Coordinates of C-alpha atoms in Angstrom, one line a residue:
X15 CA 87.2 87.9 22.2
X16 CA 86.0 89.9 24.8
X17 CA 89.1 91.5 26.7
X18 CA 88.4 92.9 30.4
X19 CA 90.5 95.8 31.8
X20 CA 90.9 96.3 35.8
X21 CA 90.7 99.3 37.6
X22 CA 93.8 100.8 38.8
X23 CA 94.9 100.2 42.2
X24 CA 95.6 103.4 44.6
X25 CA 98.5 103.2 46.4
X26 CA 97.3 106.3 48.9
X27 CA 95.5 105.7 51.8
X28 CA 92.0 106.4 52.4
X29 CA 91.4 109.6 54.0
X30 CA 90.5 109.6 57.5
X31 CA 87.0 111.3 57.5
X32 CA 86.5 107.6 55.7
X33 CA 87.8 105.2 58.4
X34 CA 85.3 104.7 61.3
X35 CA 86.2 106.1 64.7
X36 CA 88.3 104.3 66.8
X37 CA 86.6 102.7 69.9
X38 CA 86.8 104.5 73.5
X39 CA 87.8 102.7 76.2
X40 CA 86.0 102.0 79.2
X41 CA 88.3 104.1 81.1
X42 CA 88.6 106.9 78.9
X43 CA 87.8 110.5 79.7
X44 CA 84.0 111.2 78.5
X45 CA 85.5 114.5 78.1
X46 CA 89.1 114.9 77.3
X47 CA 90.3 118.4 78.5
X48 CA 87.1 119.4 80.0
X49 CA 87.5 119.4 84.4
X50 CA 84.4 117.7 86.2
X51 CA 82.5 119.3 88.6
X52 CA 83.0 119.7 92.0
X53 CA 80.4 117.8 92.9
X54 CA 82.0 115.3 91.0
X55 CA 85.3 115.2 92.3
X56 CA 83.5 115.1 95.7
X57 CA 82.3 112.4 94.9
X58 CA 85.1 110.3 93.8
X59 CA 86.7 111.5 97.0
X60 CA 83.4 110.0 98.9
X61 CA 83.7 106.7 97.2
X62 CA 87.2 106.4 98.2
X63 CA 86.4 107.0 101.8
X64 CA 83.4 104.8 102.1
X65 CA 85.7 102.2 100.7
X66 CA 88.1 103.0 103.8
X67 CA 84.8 102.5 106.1
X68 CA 84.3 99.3 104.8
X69 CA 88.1 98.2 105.4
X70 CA 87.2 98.8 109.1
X71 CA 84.0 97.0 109.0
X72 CA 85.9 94.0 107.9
X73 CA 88.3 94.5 110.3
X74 CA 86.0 94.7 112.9
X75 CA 84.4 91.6 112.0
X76 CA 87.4 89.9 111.9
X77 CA 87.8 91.0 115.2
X78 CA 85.1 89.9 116.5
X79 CA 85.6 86.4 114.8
X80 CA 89.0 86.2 116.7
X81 CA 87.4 87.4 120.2
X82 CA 85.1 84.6 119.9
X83 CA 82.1 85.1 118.5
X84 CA 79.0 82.8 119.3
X85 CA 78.8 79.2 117.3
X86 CA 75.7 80.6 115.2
X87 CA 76.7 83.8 114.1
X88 CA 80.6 82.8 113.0
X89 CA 79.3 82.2 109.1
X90 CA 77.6 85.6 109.4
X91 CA 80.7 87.4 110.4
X92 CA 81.9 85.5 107.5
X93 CA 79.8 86.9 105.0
X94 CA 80.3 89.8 106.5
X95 CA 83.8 90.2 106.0
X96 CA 83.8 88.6 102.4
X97 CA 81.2 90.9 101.2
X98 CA 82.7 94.0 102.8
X99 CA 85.6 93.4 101.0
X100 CA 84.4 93.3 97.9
X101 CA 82.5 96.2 98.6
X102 CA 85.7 97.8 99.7
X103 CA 87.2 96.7 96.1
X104 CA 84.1 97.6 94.2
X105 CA 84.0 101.1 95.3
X106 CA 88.2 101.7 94.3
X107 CA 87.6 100.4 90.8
X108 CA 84.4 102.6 90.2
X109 CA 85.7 105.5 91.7
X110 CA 87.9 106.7 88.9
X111 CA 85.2 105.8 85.7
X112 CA 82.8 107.9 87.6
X113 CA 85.1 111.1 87.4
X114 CA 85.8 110.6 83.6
X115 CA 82.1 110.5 83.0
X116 CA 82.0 106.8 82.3
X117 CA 78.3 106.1 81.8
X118 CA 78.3 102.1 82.3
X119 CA 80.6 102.3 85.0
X120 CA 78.7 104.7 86.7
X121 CA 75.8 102.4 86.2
X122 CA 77.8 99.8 88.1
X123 CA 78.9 102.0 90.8
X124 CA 75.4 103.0 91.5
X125 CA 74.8 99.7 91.8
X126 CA 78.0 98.9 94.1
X127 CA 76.3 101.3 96.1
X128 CA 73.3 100.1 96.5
X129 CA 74.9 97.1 97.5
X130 CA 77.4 98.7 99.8
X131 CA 74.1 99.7 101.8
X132 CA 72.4 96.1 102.3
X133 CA 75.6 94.9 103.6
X134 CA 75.4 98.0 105.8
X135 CA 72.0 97.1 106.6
X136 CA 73.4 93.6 107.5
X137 CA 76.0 94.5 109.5
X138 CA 73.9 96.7 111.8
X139 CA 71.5 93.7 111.9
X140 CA 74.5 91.5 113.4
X141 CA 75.8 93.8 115.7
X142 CA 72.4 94.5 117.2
X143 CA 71.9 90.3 117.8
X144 CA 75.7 90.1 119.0
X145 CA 75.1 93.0 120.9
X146 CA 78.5 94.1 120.2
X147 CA 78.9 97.8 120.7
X148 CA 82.3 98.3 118.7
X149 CA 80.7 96.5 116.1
X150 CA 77.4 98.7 116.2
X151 CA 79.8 101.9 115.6
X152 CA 81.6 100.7 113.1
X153 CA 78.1 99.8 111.2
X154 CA 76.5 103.0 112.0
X155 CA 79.5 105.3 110.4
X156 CA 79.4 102.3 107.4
X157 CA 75.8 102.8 107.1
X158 CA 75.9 106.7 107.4
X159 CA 78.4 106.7 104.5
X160 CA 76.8 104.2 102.3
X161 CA 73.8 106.5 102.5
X162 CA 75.8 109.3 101.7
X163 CA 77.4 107.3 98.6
X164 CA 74.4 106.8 97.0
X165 CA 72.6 110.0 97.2
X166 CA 75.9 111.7 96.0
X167 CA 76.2 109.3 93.1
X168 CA 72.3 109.6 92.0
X169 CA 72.6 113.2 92.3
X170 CA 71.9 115.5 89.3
X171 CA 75.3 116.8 88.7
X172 CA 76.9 113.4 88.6
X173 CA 73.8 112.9 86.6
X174 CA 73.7 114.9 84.2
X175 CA 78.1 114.8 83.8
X176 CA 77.9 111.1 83.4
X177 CA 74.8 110.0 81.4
X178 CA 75.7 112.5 78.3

């Protein structure tokens, strides 16, 4: 007969150079213990801000909902205030991945961005056909710092501290 002998089993655990990294978190620093840039931090500030901006867009809308805005404009304003709050959330929840270097997030918030201008766009577009001066303000400082946004989040040192 043929008689078959086992390996012995190890009771120790397999040393960790072995075991595969763990997987980061979305929100995890890029760089643990390294500072970002100023130009960073600015910007994290900026999104913040903008995000404020937008609150007062949507606030303005609203307002001019309530004043009594003409029949064919009301599901504008509408829009309006639906997609400036999300904006307004959009650009809080990015705000933070951007600073740890998070390189999909950043993606997105370059993208919030871009979307943050359209509705900036749109905005001045209804205040111009309502004619509503409060309204045009508020548009033209959320315009001026959706522009801002995006150049300071395609800039090269958010850049080059996110993509790597």
């Amino acid at each position: 007969m043929h008689d078959t002998q086992t390996s012995p089993v190890s009771s120790d655990p397999r040393p960790f150079s072995v075991l595969p990294a763990p997987r980061r978190s979305l929100l995890a620093p890029g760089r643990p213990g390294v500072r970002p840039p100023q130009d960073v931090r600015q910007t994290c500030v900026l999104m913040f801000v903008t995000a404020a901006v937008f609150v007062g867009l949507a606030y303005q809308s609203w307002a001019t909902l309530d004043a009594g805005a003409p029949a064919p404009v009301v599901r504008e304003l509408w829009v309006q205030v639906v997609l400036a709050s999300l904006v307004t959330l959009g650009l809080v929840a990015l705000a933070l991945p951007v600073r740890r270097a998070g390189h999909v997030l950043w993606r997105a918030a370059q993208f919030g961005a871009l979307v943050a201008l359209g509705v900036a766009v749109s905005a001045l577009n209804s205040a111009a056909r309502l004619a509503d001066t409060p309204l045009l303000l508020v548009a033209l400082l959320v315009a001026l710092f959706a522009i801002v946004t995006n150049i300071a989040l395609w800039s090269t040192s958010v850049r080059r501290w996110c993509s790597s």
